[in-house]
Tab-separated table of N, CA, C and O in Angstrom:
chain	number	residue	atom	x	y	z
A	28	UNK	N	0.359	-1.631	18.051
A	28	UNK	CA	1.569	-0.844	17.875
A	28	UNK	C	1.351	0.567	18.386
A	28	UNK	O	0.491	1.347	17.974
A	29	UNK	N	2.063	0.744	19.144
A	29	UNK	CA	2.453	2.076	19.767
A	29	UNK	C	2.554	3.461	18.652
A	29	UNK	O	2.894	3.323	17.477
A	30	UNK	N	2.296	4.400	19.092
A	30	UNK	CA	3.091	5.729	17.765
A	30	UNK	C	4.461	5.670	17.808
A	30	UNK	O	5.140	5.579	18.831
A	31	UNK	N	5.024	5.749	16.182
A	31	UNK	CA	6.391	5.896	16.012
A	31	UNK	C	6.609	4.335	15.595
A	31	UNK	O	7.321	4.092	14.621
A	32	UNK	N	5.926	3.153	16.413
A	32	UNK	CA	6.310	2.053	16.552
A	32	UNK	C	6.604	1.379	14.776
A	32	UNK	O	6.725	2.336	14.011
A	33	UNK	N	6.708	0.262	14.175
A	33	UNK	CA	6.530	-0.295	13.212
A	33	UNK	C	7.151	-1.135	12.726
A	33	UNK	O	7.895	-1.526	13.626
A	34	UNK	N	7.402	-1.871	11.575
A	34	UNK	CA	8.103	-2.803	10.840
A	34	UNK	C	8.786	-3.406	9.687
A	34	UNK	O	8.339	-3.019	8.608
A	35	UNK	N	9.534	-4.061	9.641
A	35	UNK	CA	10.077	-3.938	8.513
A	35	UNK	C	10.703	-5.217	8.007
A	35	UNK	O	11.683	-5.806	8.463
A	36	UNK	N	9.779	-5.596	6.753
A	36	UNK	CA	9.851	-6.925	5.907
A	36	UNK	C	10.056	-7.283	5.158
A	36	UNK	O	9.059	-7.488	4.466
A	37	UNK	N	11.449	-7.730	4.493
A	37	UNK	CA	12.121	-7.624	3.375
A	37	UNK	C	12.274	-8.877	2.770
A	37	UNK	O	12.248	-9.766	3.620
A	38	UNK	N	12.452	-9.369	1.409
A	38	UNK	CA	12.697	-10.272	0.372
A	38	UNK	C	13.470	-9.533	-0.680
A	38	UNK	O	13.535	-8.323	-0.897
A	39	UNK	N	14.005	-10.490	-1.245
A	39	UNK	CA	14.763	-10.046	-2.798
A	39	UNK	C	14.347	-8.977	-3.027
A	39	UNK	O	14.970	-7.917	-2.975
A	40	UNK	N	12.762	-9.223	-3.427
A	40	UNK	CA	12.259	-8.478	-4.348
A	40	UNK	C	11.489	-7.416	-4.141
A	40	UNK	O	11.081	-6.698	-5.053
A	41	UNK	N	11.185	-7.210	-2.666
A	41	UNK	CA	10.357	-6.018	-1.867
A	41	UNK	C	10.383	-6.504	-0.420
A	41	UNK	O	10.309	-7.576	0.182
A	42	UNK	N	10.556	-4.910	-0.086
A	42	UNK	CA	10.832	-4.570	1.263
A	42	UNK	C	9.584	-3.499	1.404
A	42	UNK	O	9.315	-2.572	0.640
A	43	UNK	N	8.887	-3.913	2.641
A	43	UNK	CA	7.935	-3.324	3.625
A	43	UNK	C	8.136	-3.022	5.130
A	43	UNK	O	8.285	-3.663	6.170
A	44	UNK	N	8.045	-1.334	4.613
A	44	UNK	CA	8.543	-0.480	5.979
A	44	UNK	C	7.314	0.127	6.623
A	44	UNK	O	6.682	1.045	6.098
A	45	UNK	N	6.938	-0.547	8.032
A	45	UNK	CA	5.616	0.173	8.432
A	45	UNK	C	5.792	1.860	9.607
A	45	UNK	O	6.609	2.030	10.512
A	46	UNK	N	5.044	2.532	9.269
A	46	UNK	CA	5.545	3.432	10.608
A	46	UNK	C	4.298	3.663	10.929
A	46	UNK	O	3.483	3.621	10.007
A	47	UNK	N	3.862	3.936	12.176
A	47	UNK	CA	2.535	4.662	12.892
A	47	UNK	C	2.811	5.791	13.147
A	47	UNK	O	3.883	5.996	13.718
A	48	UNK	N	1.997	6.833	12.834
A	48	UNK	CA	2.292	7.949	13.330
A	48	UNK	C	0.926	8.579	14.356
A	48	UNK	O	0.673	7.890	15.345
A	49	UNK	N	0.273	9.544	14.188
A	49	UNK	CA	-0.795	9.816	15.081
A	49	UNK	C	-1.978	9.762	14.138
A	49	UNK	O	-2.259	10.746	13.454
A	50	UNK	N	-2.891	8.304	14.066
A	50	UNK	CA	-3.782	7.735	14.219
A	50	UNK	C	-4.062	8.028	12.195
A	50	UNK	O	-4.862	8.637	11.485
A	51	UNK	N	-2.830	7.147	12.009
A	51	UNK	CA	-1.790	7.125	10.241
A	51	UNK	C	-1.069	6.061	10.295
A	51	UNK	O	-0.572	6.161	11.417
A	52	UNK	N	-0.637	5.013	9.798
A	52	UNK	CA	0.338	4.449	8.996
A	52	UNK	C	0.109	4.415	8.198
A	52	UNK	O	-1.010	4.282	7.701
A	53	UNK	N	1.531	4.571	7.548
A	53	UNK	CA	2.453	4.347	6.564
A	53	UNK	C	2.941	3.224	6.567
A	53	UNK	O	3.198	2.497	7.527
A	54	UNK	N	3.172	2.947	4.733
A	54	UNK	CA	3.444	1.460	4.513
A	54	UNK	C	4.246	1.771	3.374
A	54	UNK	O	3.653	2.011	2.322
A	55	UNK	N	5.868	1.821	3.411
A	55	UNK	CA	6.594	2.208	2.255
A	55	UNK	C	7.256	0.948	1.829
A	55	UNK	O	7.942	0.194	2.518
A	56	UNK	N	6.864	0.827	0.308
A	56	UNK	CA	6.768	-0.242	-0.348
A	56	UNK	C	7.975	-0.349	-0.995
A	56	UNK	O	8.527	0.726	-0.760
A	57	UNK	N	8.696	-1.006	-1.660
A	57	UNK	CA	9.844	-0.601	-2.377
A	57	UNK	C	10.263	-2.075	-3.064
A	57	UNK	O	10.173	-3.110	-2.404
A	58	UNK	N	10.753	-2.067	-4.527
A	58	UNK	CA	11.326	-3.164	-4.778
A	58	UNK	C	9.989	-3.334	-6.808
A	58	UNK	O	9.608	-2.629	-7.742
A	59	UNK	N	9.898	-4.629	-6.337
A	59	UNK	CA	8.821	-5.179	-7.116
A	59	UNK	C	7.718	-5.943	-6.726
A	59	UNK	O	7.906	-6.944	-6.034
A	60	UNK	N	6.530	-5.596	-7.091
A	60	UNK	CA	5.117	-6.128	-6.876
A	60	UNK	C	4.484	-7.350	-7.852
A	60	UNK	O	3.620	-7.046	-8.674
A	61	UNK	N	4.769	-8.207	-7.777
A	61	UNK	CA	4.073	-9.209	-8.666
A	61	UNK	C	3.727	-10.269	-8.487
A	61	UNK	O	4.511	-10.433	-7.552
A	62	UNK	N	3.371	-10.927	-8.529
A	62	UNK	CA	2.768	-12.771	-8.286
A	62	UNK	C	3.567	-13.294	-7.674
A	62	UNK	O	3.213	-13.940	-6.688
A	63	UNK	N	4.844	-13.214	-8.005
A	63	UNK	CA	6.102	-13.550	-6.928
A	63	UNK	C	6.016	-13.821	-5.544
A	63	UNK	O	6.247	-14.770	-4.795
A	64	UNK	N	5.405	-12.107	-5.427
A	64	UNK	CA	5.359	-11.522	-3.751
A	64	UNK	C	4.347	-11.233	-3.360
A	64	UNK	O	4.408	-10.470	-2.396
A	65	UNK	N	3.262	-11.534	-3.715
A	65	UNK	CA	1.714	-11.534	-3.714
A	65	UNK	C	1.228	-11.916	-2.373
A	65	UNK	O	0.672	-11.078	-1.662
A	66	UNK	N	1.413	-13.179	-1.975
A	66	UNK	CA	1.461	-13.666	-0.512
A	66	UNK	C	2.065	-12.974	0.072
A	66	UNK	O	1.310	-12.457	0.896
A	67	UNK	N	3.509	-12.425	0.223
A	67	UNK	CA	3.836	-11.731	0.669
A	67	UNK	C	3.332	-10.146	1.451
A	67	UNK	O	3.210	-9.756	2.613
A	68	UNK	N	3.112	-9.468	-0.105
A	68	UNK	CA	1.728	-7.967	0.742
A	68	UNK	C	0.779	-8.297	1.271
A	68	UNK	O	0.177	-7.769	2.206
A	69	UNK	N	0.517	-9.454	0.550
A	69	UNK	CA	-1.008	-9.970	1.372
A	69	UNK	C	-1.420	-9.871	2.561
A	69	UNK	O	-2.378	-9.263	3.039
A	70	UNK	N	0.004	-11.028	3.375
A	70	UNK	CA	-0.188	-10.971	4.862
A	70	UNK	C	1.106	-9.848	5.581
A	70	UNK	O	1.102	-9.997	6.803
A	71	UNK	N	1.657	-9.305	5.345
A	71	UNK	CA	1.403	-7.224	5.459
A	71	UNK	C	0.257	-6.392	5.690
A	71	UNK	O	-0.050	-5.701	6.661
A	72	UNK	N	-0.388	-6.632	4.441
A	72	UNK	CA	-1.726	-5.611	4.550
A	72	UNK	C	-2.776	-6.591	5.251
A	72	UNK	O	-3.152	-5.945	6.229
A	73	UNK	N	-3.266	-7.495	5.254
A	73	UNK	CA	-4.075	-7.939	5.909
A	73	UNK	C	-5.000	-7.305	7.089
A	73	UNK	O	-6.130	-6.819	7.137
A	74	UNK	N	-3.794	-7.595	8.158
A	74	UNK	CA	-4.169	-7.024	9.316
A	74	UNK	C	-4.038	-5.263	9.938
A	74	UNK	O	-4.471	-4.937	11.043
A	75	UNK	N	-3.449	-4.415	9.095
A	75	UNK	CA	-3.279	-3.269	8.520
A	75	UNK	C	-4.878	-2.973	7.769
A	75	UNK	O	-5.517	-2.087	8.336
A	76	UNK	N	-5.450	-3.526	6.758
A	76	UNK	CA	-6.492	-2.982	6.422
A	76	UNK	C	-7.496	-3.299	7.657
A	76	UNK	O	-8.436	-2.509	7.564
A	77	UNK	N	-7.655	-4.144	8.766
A	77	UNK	CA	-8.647	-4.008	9.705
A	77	UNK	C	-8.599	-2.709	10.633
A	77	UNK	O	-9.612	-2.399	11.260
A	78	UNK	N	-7.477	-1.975	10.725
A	78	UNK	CA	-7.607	-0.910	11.155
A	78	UNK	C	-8.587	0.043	10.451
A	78	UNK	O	-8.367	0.705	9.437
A	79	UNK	N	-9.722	-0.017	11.193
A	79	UNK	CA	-10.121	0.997	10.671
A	79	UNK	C	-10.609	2.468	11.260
A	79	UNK	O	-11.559	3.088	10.782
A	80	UNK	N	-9.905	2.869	12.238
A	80	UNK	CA	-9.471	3.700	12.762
A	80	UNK	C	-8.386	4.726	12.819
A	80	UNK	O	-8.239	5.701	13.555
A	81	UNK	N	-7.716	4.276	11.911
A	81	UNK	CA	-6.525	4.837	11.031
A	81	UNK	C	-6.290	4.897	10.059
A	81	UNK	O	-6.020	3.797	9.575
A	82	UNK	N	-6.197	6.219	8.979
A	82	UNK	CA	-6.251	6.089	7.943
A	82	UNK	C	-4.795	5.190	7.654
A	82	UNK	O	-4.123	4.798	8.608
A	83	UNK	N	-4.375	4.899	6.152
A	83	UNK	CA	-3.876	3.631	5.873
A	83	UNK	C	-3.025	4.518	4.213
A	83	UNK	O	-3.568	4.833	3.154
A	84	UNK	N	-1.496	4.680	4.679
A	84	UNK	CA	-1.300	5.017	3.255
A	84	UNK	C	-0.413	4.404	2.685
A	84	UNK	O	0.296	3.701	3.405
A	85	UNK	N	-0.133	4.438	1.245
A	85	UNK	CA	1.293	3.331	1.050
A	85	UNK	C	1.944	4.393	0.062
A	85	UNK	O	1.654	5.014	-0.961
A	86	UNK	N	2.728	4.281	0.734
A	86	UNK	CA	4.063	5.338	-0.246
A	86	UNK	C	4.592	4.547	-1.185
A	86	UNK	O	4.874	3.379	-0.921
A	87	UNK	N	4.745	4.952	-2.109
A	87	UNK	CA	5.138	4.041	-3.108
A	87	UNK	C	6.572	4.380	-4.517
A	87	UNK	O	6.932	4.086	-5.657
A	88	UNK	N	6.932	5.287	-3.173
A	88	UNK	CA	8.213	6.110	-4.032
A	88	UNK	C	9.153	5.019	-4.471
A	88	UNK	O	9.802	5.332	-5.469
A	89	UNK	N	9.317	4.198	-4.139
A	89	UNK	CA	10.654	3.113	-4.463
A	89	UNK	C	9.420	1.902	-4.922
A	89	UNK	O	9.845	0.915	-4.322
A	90	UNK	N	8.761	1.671	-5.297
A	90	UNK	CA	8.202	0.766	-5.862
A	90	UNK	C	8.890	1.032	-7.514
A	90	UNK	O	8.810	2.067	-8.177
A	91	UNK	N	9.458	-0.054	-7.828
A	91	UNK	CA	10.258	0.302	-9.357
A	91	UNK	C	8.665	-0.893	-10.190
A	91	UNK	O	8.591	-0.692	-11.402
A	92	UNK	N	8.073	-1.469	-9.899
A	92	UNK	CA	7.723	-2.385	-10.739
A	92	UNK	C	6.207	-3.051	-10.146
A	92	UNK	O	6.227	-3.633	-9.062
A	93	UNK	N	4.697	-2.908	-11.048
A	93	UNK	CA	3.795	-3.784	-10.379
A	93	UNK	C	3.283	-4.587	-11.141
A	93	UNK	O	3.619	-4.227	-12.269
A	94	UNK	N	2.568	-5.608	-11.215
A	94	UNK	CA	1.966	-6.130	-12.667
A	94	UNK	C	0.438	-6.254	-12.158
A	94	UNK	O	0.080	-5.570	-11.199
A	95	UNK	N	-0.318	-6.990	-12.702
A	95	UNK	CA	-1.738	-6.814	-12.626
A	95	UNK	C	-2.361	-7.509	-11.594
A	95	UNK	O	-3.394	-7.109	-11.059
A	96	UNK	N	-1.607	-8.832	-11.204
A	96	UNK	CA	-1.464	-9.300	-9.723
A	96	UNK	C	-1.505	-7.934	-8.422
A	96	UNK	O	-2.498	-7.640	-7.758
A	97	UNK	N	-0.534	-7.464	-8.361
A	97	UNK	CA	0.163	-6.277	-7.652
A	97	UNK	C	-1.380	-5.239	-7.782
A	97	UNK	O	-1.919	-4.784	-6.773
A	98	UNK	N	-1.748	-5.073	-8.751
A	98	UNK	CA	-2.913	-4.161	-8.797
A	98	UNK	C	-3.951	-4.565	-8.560
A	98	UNK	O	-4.794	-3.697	-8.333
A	99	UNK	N	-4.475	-6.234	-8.481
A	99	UNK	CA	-5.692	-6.816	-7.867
A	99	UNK	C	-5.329	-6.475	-5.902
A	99	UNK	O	-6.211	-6.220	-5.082
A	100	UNK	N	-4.310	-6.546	-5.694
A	100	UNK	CA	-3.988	-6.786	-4.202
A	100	UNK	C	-4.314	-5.161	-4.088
A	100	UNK	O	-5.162	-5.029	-3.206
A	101	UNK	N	-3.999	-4.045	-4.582
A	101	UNK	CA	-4.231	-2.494	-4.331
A	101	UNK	C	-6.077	-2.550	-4.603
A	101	UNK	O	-6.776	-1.905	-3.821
A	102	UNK	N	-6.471	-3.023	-5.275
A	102	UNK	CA	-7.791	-2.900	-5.224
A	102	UNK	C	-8.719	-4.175	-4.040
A	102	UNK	O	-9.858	-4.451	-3.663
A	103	UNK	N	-7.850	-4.438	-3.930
A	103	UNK	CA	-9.114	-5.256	-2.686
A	103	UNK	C	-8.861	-4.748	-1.139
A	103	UNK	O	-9.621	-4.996	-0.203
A	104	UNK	N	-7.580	-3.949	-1.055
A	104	UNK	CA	-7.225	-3.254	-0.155
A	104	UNK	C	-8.370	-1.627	-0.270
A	104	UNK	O	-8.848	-0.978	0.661
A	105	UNK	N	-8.475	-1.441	-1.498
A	105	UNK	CA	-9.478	-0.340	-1.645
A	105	UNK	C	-10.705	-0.582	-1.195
A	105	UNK	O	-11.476	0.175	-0.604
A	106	UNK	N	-10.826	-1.646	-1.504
A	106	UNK	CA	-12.403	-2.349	-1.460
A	106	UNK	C	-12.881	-2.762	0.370
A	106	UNK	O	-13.888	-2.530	1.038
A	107	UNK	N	-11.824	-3.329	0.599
A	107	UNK	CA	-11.610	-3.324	2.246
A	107	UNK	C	-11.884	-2.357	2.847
A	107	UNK	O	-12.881	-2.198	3.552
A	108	UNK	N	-10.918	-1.501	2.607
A	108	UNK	CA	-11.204	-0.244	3.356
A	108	UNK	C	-12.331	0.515	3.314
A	108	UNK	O	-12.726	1.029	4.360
A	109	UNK	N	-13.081	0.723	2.018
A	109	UNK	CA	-14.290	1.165	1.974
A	109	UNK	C	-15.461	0.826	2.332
A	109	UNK	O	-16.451	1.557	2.374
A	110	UNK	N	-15.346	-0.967	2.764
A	110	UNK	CA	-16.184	-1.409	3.186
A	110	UNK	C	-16.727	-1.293	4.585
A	110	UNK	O	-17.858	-1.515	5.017
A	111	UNK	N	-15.284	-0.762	5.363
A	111	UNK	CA	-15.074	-0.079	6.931
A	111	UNK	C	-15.425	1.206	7.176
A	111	UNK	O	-15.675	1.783	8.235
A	112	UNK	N	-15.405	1.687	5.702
A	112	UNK	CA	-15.418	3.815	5.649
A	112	UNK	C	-14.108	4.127	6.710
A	112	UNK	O	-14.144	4.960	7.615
A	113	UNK	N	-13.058	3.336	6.402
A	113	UNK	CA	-11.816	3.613	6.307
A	113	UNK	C	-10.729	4.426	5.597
A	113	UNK	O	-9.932	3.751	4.945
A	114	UNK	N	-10.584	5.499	5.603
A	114	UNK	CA	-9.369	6.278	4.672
A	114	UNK	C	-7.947	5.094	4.481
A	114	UNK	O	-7.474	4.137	5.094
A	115	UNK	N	-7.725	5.739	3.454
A	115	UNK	CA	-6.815	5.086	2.485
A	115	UNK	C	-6.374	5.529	1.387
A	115	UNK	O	-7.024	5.078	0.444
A	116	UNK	N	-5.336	6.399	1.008
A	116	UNK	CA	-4.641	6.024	-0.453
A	116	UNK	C	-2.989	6.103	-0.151
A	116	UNK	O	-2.182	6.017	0.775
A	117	UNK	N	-3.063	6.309	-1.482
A	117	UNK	CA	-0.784	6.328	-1.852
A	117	UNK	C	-0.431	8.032	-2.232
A	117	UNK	O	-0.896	9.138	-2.505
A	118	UNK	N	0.805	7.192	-1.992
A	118	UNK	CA	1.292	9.212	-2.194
A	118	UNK	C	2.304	8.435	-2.548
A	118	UNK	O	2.404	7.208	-2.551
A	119	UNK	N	3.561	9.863	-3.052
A	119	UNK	CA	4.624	9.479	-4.344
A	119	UNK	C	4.574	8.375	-5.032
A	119	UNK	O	5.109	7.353	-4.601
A	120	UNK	N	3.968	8.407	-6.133
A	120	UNK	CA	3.737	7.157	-7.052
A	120	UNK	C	4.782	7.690	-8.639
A	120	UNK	O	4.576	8.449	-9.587
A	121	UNK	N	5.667	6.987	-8.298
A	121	UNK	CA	6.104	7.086	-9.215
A	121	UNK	C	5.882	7.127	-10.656
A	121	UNK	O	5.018	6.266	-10.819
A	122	UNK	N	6.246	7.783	-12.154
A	122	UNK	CA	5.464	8.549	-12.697
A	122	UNK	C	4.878	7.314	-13.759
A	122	UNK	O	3.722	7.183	-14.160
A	123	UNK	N	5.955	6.544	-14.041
A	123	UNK	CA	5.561	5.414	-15.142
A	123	UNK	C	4.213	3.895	-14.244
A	123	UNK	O	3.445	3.122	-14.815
A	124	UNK	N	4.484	4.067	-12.840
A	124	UNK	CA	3.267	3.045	-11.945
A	124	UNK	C	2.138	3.875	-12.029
A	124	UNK	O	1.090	3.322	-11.696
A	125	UNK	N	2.048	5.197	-12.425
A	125	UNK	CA	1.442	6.609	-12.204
A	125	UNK	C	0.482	5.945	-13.629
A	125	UNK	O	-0.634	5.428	-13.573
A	126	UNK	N	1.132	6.114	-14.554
A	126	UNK	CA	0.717	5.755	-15.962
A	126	UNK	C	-0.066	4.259	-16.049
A	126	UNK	O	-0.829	3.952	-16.965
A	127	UNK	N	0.314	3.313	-14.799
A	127	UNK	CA	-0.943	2.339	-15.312
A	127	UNK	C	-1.286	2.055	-14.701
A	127	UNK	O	-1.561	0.856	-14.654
A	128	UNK	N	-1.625	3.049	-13.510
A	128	UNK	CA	-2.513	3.180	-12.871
A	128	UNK	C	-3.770	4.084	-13.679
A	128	UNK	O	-4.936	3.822	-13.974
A	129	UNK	N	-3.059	5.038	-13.826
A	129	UNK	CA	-4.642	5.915	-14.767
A	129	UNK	C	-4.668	5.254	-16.574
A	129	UNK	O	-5.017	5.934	-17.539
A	130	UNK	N	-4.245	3.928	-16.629
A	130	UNK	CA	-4.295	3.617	-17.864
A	130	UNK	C	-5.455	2.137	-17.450
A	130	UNK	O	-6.017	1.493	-18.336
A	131	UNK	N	-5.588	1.886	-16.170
A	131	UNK	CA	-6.158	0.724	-15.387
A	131	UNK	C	-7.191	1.278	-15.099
A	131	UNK	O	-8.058	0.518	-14.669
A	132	UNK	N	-7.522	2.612	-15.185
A	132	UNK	CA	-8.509	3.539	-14.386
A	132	UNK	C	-8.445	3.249	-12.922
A	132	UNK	O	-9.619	3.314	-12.557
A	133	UNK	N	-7.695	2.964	-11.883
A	133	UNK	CA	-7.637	2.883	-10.445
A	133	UNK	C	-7.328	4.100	-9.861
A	133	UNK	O	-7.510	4.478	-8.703
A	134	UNK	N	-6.702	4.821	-11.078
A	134	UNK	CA	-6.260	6.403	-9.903
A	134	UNK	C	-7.522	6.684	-9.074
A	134	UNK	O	-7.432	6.270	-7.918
A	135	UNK	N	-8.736	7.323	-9.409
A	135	UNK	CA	-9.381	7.724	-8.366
A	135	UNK	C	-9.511	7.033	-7.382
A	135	UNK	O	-9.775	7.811	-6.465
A	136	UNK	N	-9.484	6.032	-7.015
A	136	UNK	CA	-9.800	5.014	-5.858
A	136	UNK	C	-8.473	4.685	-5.102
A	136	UNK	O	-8.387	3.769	-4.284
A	137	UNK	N	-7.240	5.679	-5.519
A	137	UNK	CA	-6.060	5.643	-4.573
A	137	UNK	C	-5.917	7.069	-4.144
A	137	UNK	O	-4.844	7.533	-3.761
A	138	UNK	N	-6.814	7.618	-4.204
A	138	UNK	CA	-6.545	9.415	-3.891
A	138	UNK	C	-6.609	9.375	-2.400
A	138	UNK	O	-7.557	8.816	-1.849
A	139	UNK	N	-5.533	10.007	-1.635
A	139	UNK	CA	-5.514	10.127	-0.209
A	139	UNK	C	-7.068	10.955	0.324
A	139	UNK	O	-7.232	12.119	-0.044
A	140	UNK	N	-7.940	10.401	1.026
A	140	UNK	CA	-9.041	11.408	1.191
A	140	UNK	C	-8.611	12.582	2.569
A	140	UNK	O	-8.301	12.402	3.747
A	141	UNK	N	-8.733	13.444	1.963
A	141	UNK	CA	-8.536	15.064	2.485
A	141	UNK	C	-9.238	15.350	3.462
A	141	UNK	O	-9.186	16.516	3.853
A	142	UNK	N	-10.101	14.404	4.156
A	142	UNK	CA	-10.887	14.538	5.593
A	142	UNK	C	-10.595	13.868	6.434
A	142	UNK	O	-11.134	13.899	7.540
A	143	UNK	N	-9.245	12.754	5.956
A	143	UNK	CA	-9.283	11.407	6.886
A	143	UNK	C	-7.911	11.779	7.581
A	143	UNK	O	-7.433	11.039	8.440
């Protein structure tokens, strides 16, 4: 994918908007995250976490809903990426996904890194 280029993959229950920007995508998530749609992010992020030449972020302002499914798929995407020394985290996390996330202890391991 080109800069600017990207995509966009929608169901009922979540919609995935990709954008590239300069040597960045973005992955704005929106809807609900759960076992449902699991397969779904899966093969989204998949080929997105092999970049590892680009840092990798997921906005997550319209995400209304994740369950613990939804949070195994954010941590193996963490785990991926680190295994590349790939940058990676989320930005606007809404305040109550905010809450179990640092109630899951995962916040630190979604912090955008500030060098990447």
């Amino acid at each position: 994918m080109n800069n600017g280029e990207g995509f966009r993959m929608q169901s009922e229950k979540l919609t995935f908007q990709t954008e590239n920007l300069d040597g960045l995508t973005v992955v704005r998530i929106a809807g609900e995250l759960d076992l449902e749609v699991a397969s779904q992010m899966r093969s989204v992020m998949e080929p997105l976490m092999e970049l590892s030449d680009r840092k990798l972020v997921l906005n997550l302002r319209d995400l209304k809903y994740i369950d613990s499914t939804g949070i195994g798929i954010l941590i193996s995407i963490v785990k991926a990426r680190h295994a590349r020394n790939a940058p990676f985290g989320v930005e606007e996390v809404p305040s109550t996904i905010q809450k179990l996330f640092d109630m899951t202890g995962i916040t630190p391991f979604l912090a955008a890194s500030p060098n990447a």
